[in-house]
């Protein structure tokens, strides 16, 4: 059975380079693993414990939790907004952190990668996403990193899936995530 990696993309923009990076991950998943991109993050209401009540959890949150429960590992793609991760990614992490101690992230490998326009490729945002995912129960792979700077120019005419350097680095990240998944043991 293949290792199922769920990608959460922290950008909702139609032409998002992080979305394209997730598409590249799905296209170049190593043998024995698959990468699915979580859809519908824009429909998630902001996490509110008053909404997170059995029988009335918003449909978008139920779908995300069900999809995440099927995953063996997670790969988060984060751009950098004002020096940190986007609210959409933090909100998805918040929904997946519940119920406390038994959320869909609990105990599963999580790696964070991404691309941003700045010279450091979004490292602050990615560090914040690692912290949030770890607090939420994920088994963060702290040494599995990929930060691609200059996204606006680098990917202006080239999809990340067609950038040989990116594909090589991303494939290595995916290999490490897949190897850390419990089903790979």
PDB file of C-alpha atoms in Angstrom:
ATOM      1  CA  UNK A   1       0.000   0.000   0.000  1.00  0.00           C
ATOM      2  CA  UNK A   2       1.489   3.376  -0.948  1.00  0.00           C
ATOM      3  CA  UNK A   3       2.360   6.008   1.646  1.00  0.00           C
ATOM      4  CA  UNK A   4      -0.339   8.668   1.387  1.00  0.00           C
ATOM      5  CA  UNK A   5       0.987  12.205   1.820  1.00  0.00           C
ATOM      6  CA  UNK A   6      -1.543  15.009   2.145  1.00  0.00           C
ATOM      7  CA  UNK A   7      -0.424  18.434   0.937  1.00  0.00           C
ATOM      8  CA  UNK A   8      -1.855  21.537   2.594  1.00  0.00           C
ATOM      9  CA  UNK A   9      -1.250  24.706   0.585  1.00  0.00           C
ATOM     10  CA  UNK A  10      -1.221  28.021   2.429  1.00  0.00           C
ATOM     11  CA  UNK A  11      -2.096  30.145  -0.582  1.00  0.00           C
ATOM     12  CA  UNK A  12      -5.517  30.530  -2.150  1.00  0.00           C
ATOM     13  CA  UNK A  13      -4.313  32.568  -5.145  1.00  0.00           C
ATOM     14  CA  UNK A  14      -5.176  31.016  -8.513  1.00  0.00           C
ATOM     15  CA  UNK A  15      -1.593  31.321  -9.779  1.00  0.00           C
ATOM     16  CA  UNK A  16       0.025  30.412  -6.464  1.00  0.00           C
ATOM     17  CA  UNK A  17       3.595  29.216  -6.799  1.00  0.00           C
ATOM     18  CA  UNK A  18       3.122  27.161  -3.637  1.00  0.00           C
ATOM     19  CA  UNK A  19       0.124  25.457  -5.241  1.00  0.00           C
ATOM     20  CA  UNK A  20       2.308  24.788  -8.269  1.00  0.00           C
ATOM     21  CA  UNK A  21       4.990  23.389  -5.970  1.00  0.00           C
ATOM     22  CA  UNK A  22       2.383  21.051  -4.456  1.00  0.00           C
ATOM     23  CA  UNK A  23       1.355  20.019  -7.976  1.00  0.00           C
ATOM     24  CA  UNK A  24       5.008  19.265  -8.695  1.00  0.00           C
ATOM     25  CA  UNK A  25       5.122  17.107  -5.560  1.00  0.00           C
ATOM     26  CA  UNK A  26       2.060  15.188  -6.721  1.00  0.00           C
ATOM     27  CA  UNK A  27       3.558  14.717 -10.176  1.00  0.00           C
ATOM     28  CA  UNK A  28       6.974  13.603  -8.920  1.00  0.00           C
ATOM     29  CA  UNK A  29       5.987  11.533  -5.872  1.00  0.00           C
ATOM     30  CA  UNK A  30       8.525   8.748  -5.476  1.00  0.00           C
ATOM     31  CA  UNK A  31       7.513   5.176  -6.152  1.00  0.00           C
ATOM     32  CA  UNK A  32       5.535   3.800  -3.241  1.00  0.00           C
ATOM     33  CA  UNK A  33       3.973   7.116  -2.298  1.00  0.00           C
ATOM     34  CA  UNK A  34       1.219   9.427  -3.456  1.00  0.00           C
ATOM     35  CA  UNK A  35       0.651  13.124  -2.835  1.00  0.00           C
ATOM     36  CA  UNK A  36      -2.887  14.463  -2.723  1.00  0.00           C
ATOM     37  CA  UNK A  37      -3.605  18.165  -2.406  1.00  0.00           C
ATOM     38  CA  UNK A  38      -6.245  19.069   0.173  1.00  0.00           C
ATOM     39  CA  UNK A  39      -8.991  21.092  -1.449  1.00  0.00           C
ATOM     40  CA  UNK A  40     -11.523  23.422   0.137  1.00  0.00           C
ATOM     41  CA  UNK A  41      -9.320  25.253   2.637  1.00  0.00           C
ATOM     42  CA  UNK A  42     -10.970  28.525   1.578  1.00  0.00           C
ATOM     43  CA  UNK A  43     -14.326  27.190   2.760  1.00  0.00           C
ATOM     44  CA  UNK A  44     -13.103  26.439   6.290  1.00  0.00           C
ATOM     45  CA  UNK A  45     -14.519  28.914   8.784  1.00  0.00           C
ATOM     46  CA  UNK A  46     -11.998  30.292  11.240  1.00  0.00           C
ATOM     47  CA  UNK A  47     -11.555  27.753  13.998  1.00  0.00           C
ATOM     48  CA  UNK A  48     -14.029  28.403  16.792  1.00  0.00           C
ATOM     49  CA  UNK A  49     -14.636  25.895  19.545  1.00  0.00           C
ATOM     50  CA  UNK A  50     -18.315  26.870  19.526  1.00  0.00           C
ATOM     51  CA  UNK A  51     -18.539  25.498  15.956  1.00  0.00           C
ATOM     52  CA  UNK A  52     -16.565  22.368  16.752  1.00  0.00           C
ATOM     53  CA  UNK A  53     -19.433  20.510  18.386  1.00  0.00           C
ATOM     54  CA  UNK A  54     -20.295  16.929  17.465  1.00  0.00           C
ATOM     55  CA  UNK A  55     -23.172  16.925  15.005  1.00  0.00           C
ATOM     56  CA  UNK A  56     -22.677  20.517  13.885  1.00  0.00           C
ATOM     57  CA  UNK A  57     -19.053  20.683  12.723  1.00  0.00           C
ATOM     58  CA  UNK A  58     -18.945  22.661   9.447  1.00  0.00           C
ATOM     59  CA  UNK A  59     -18.945  20.417   6.376  1.00  0.00           C
ATOM     60  CA  UNK A  60     -15.620  21.786   5.099  1.00  0.00           C
ATOM     61  CA  UNK A  61     -13.963  20.896   8.418  1.00  0.00           C
ATOM     62  CA  UNK A  62     -15.474  17.409   8.389  1.00  0.00           C
ATOM     63  CA  UNK A  63     -14.154  16.839   4.838  1.00  0.00           C
ATOM     64  CA  UNK A  64     -10.679  18.065   5.766  1.00  0.00           C
ATOM     65  CA  UNK A  65     -10.545  15.916   8.887  1.00  0.00           C
ATOM     66  CA  UNK A  66     -11.738  12.833   6.987  1.00  0.00           C
ATOM     67  CA  UNK A  67      -9.190  13.391   4.225  1.00  0.00           C
ATOM     68  CA  UNK A  68      -6.418  14.007   6.761  1.00  0.00           C
ATOM     69  CA  UNK A  69      -7.353  10.909   8.758  1.00  0.00           C
ATOM     70  CA  UNK A  70      -6.582   8.827   5.645  1.00  0.00           C
ATOM     71  CA  UNK A  71      -3.121  10.381   5.264  1.00  0.00           C
ATOM     72  CA  UNK A  72       0.040   8.736   6.522  1.00  0.00           C
ATOM     73  CA  UNK A  73       2.015  11.999   6.489  1.00  0.00           C
ATOM     74  CA  UNK A  74       1.669  15.687   5.687  1.00  0.00           C
ATOM     75  CA  UNK A  75       3.582  18.137   3.543  1.00  0.00           C
ATOM     76  CA  UNK A  76       2.711  21.778   4.200  1.00  0.00           C
ATOM     77  CA  UNK A  77       3.436  24.422   1.560  1.00  0.00           C
ATOM     78  CA  UNK A  78       3.764  27.897   3.001  1.00  0.00           C
ATOM     79  CA  UNK A  79       4.354  31.239   1.381  1.00  0.00           C
ATOM     80  CA  UNK A  80       5.294  34.081   3.709  1.00  0.00           C
ATOM     81  CA  UNK A  81       2.740  36.783   4.500  1.00  0.00           C
ATOM     82  CA  UNK A  82       4.106  39.649   6.602  1.00  0.00           C
ATOM     83  CA  UNK A  83       6.822  37.476   8.056  1.00  0.00           C
ATOM     84  CA  UNK A  84       4.701  34.472   9.008  1.00  0.00           C
ATOM     85  CA  UNK A  85       2.470  31.736   7.619  1.00  0.00           C
ATOM     86  CA  UNK A  86      -0.850  32.635   5.989  1.00  0.00           C
ATOM     87  CA  UNK A  87      -4.023  32.444   8.061  1.00  0.00           C
ATOM     88  CA  UNK A  88      -5.489  29.757   5.789  1.00  0.00           C
ATOM     89  CA  UNK A  89      -2.676  27.342   6.667  1.00  0.00           C
ATOM     90  CA  UNK A  90      -2.813  28.124  10.391  1.00  0.00           C
ATOM     91  CA  UNK A  91      -6.596  27.670  10.324  1.00  0.00           C
ATOM     92  CA  UNK A  92      -6.273  24.239   8.681  1.00  0.00           C
ATOM     93  CA  UNK A  93      -3.730  23.230  11.321  1.00  0.00           C
ATOM     94  CA  UNK A  94      -6.129  24.428  14.035  1.00  0.00           C
ATOM     95  CA  UNK A  95      -9.022  22.347  12.670  1.00  0.00           C
ATOM     96  CA  UNK A  96      -6.749  19.299  12.351  1.00  0.00           C
ATOM     97  CA  UNK A  97      -5.479  19.698  15.923  1.00  0.00           C
ATOM     98  CA  UNK A  98      -8.870  18.771  17.352  1.00  0.00           C
ATOM     99  CA  UNK A  99     -10.149  16.853  19.153  1.00  0.00           C
ATOM    100  CA  UNK A 100      -7.316  17.666  21.530  1.00  0.00           C
ATOM    101  CA  UNK A 101      -4.789  14.848  21.653  1.00  0.00           C
ATOM    102  CA  UNK A 102      -6.515  12.894  18.893  1.00  0.00           C
ATOM    103  CA  UNK A 103      -6.480  15.249  15.896  1.00  0.00           C
ATOM    104  CA  UNK A 104      -5.609  14.039  12.398  1.00  0.00           C
ATOM    105  CA  UNK A 105      -2.033  15.337  12.679  1.00  0.00           C
ATOM    106  CA  UNK A 106      -1.312  13.508  15.925  1.00  0.00           C
ATOM    107  CA  UNK A 107       1.817  11.404  15.682  1.00  0.00           C
ATOM    108  CA  UNK A 108       2.075  11.638  11.896  1.00  0.00           C
ATOM    109  CA  UNK A 109       5.151  12.982  10.095  1.00  0.00           C
ATOM    110  CA  UNK A 110       4.857  16.607   8.976  1.00  0.00           C
ATOM    111  CA  UNK A 111       7.310  18.516   6.800  1.00  0.00           C
ATOM    112  CA  UNK A 112       7.060  22.138   5.733  1.00  0.00           C
ATOM    113  CA  UNK A 113       8.387  23.572   2.483  1.00  0.00           C
ATOM    114  CA  UNK A 114       7.585  26.513   0.285  1.00  0.00           C
ATOM    115  CA  UNK A 115       8.534  29.348  -1.944  1.00  0.00           C
ATOM    116  CA  UNK A 116       8.262  33.090  -1.531  1.00  0.00           C
ATOM    117  CA  UNK A 117       9.364  36.198  -3.365  1.00  0.00           C
ATOM    118  CA  UNK A 118      11.927  37.218  -0.742  1.00  0.00           C
ATOM    119  CA  UNK A 119      15.568  36.249  -0.660  1.00  0.00           C
ATOM    120  CA  UNK A 120      15.050  33.548   1.984  1.00  0.00           C
ATOM    121  CA  UNK A 121      12.118  31.748   0.390  1.00  0.00           C
ATOM    122  CA  UNK A 122       9.721  32.090   3.310  1.00  0.00           C
ATOM    123  CA  UNK A 123      11.802  30.495   6.069  1.00  0.00           C
ATOM    124  CA  UNK A 124      10.119  32.486   8.868  1.00  0.00           C
ATOM    125  CA  UNK A 125       6.688  31.332   7.762  1.00  0.00           C
ATOM    126  CA  UNK A 126       7.881  27.762   7.402  1.00  0.00           C
ATOM    127  CA  UNK A 127       9.433  27.809  10.878  1.00  0.00           C
ATOM    128  CA  UNK A 128       6.133  29.107  12.296  1.00  0.00           C
ATOM    129  CA  UNK A 129       4.206  26.381  10.447  1.00  0.00           C
ATOM    130  CA  UNK A 130       6.553  23.738  11.876  1.00  0.00           C
ATOM    131  CA  UNK A 131       5.971  25.104  15.369  1.00  0.00           C
ATOM    132  CA  UNK A 132       2.166  25.162  14.969  1.00  0.00           C
ATOM    133  CA  UNK A 133       2.068  21.666  13.446  1.00  0.00           C
ATOM    134  CA  UNK A 134       4.208  20.322  16.288  1.00  0.00           C
ATOM    135  CA  UNK A 135       2.054  21.907  18.982  1.00  0.00           C
ATOM    136  CA  UNK A 136      -0.969  20.460  17.144  1.00  0.00           C
ATOM    137  CA  UNK A 137       0.474  16.961  17.634  1.00  0.00           C
ATOM    138  CA  UNK A 138       2.318  16.362  14.378  1.00  0.00           C
ATOM    139  CA  UNK A 139       5.685  14.602  14.374  1.00  0.00           C
ATOM    140  CA  UNK A 140       7.537  17.468  12.709  1.00  0.00           C
ATOM    141  CA  UNK A 141      10.509  16.517  10.569  1.00  0.00           C
ATOM    142  CA  UNK A 142      12.560  19.545  11.630  1.00  0.00           C
ATOM    143  CA  UNK A 143      15.494  18.800   9.331  1.00  0.00           C
ATOM    144  CA  UNK A 144      13.391  18.245   6.199  1.00  0.00           C
ATOM    145  CA  UNK A 145      13.355  21.675   4.604  1.00  0.00           C
ATOM    146  CA  UNK A 146      13.037  23.335   1.220  1.00  0.00           C
ATOM    147  CA  UNK A 147      12.789  27.119   0.918  1.00  0.00           C
ATOM    148  CA  UNK A 148      12.878  28.480  -2.614  1.00  0.00           C
ATOM    149  CA  UNK A 149      13.546  32.237  -2.870  1.00  0.00           C
ATOM    150  CA  UNK A 150      12.575  34.578  -5.695  1.00  0.00           C
ATOM    151  CA  UNK A 151       9.382  32.761  -6.634  1.00  0.00           C
ATOM    152  CA  UNK A 152       7.965  35.584  -8.751  1.00  0.00           C
ATOM    153  CA  UNK A 153      10.953  35.634 -11.082  1.00  0.00           C
ATOM    154  CA  UNK A 154      12.022  31.994 -10.806  1.00  0.00           C
ATOM    155  CA  UNK A 155       8.582  30.660 -11.713  1.00  0.00           C
ATOM    156  CA  UNK A 156       7.482  33.468 -14.029  1.00  0.00           C
ATOM    157  CA  UNK A 157       7.746  31.235 -17.071  1.00  0.00           C
ATOM    158  CA  UNK A 158       8.608  27.839 -15.590  1.00  0.00           C
ATOM    159  CA  UNK A 159       6.289  25.634 -13.541  1.00  0.00           C
ATOM    160  CA  UNK A 160       8.130  24.170 -10.533  1.00  0.00           C
ATOM    161  CA  UNK A 161       7.426  20.686 -11.951  1.00  0.00           C
ATOM    162  CA  UNK A 162       9.655  21.605 -14.906  1.00  0.00           C
ATOM    163  CA  UNK A 163      12.531  23.059 -12.855  1.00  0.00           C
ATOM    164  CA  UNK A 164      15.112  20.265 -12.543  1.00  0.00           C
ATOM    165  CA  UNK A 165      16.730  21.664  -9.379  1.00  0.00           C
ATOM    166  CA  UNK A 166      13.348  22.043  -7.671  1.00  0.00           C
ATOM    167  CA  UNK A 167      12.235  18.561  -8.715  1.00  0.00           C
ATOM    168  CA  UNK A 168      15.451  17.022  -7.343  1.00  0.00           C
ATOM    169  CA  UNK A 169      15.098  18.821  -4.006  1.00  0.00           C
ATOM    170  CA  UNK A 170      11.367  18.172  -3.736  1.00  0.00           C
ATOM    171  CA  UNK A 171      11.790  14.479  -4.556  1.00  0.00           C
ATOM    172  CA  UNK A 172      14.326  14.190  -1.725  1.00  0.00           C
ATOM    173  CA  UNK A 173      11.886  15.878   0.685  1.00  0.00           C
ATOM    174  CA  UNK A 174       9.136  13.482  -0.395  1.00  0.00           C
ATOM    175  CA  UNK A 175      11.435  10.486   0.049  1.00  0.00           C
ATOM    176  CA  UNK A 176      12.240  11.572   3.606  1.00  0.00           C
ATOM    177  CA  UNK A 177       8.574  12.197   4.440  1.00  0.00           C
ATOM    178  CA  UNK A 178       7.540   8.818   3.015  1.00  0.00           C
ATOM    179  CA  UNK A 179      10.296   7.015   4.941  1.00  0.00           C
ATOM    180  CA  UNK A 180       9.129   8.647   8.186  1.00  0.00           C
ATOM    181  CA  UNK A 181       5.533   7.452   7.716  1.00  0.00           C
ATOM    182  CA  UNK A 182       4.485   4.579   9.973  1.00  0.00           C
ATOM    183  CA  UNK A 183       3.400   2.476   6.971  1.00  0.00           C
ATOM    184  CA  UNK A 184       6.935   2.669   5.566  1.00  0.00           C
ATOM    185  CA  UNK A 185       8.412   1.032   8.651  1.00  0.00           C
TER     186      UNK A 185
END
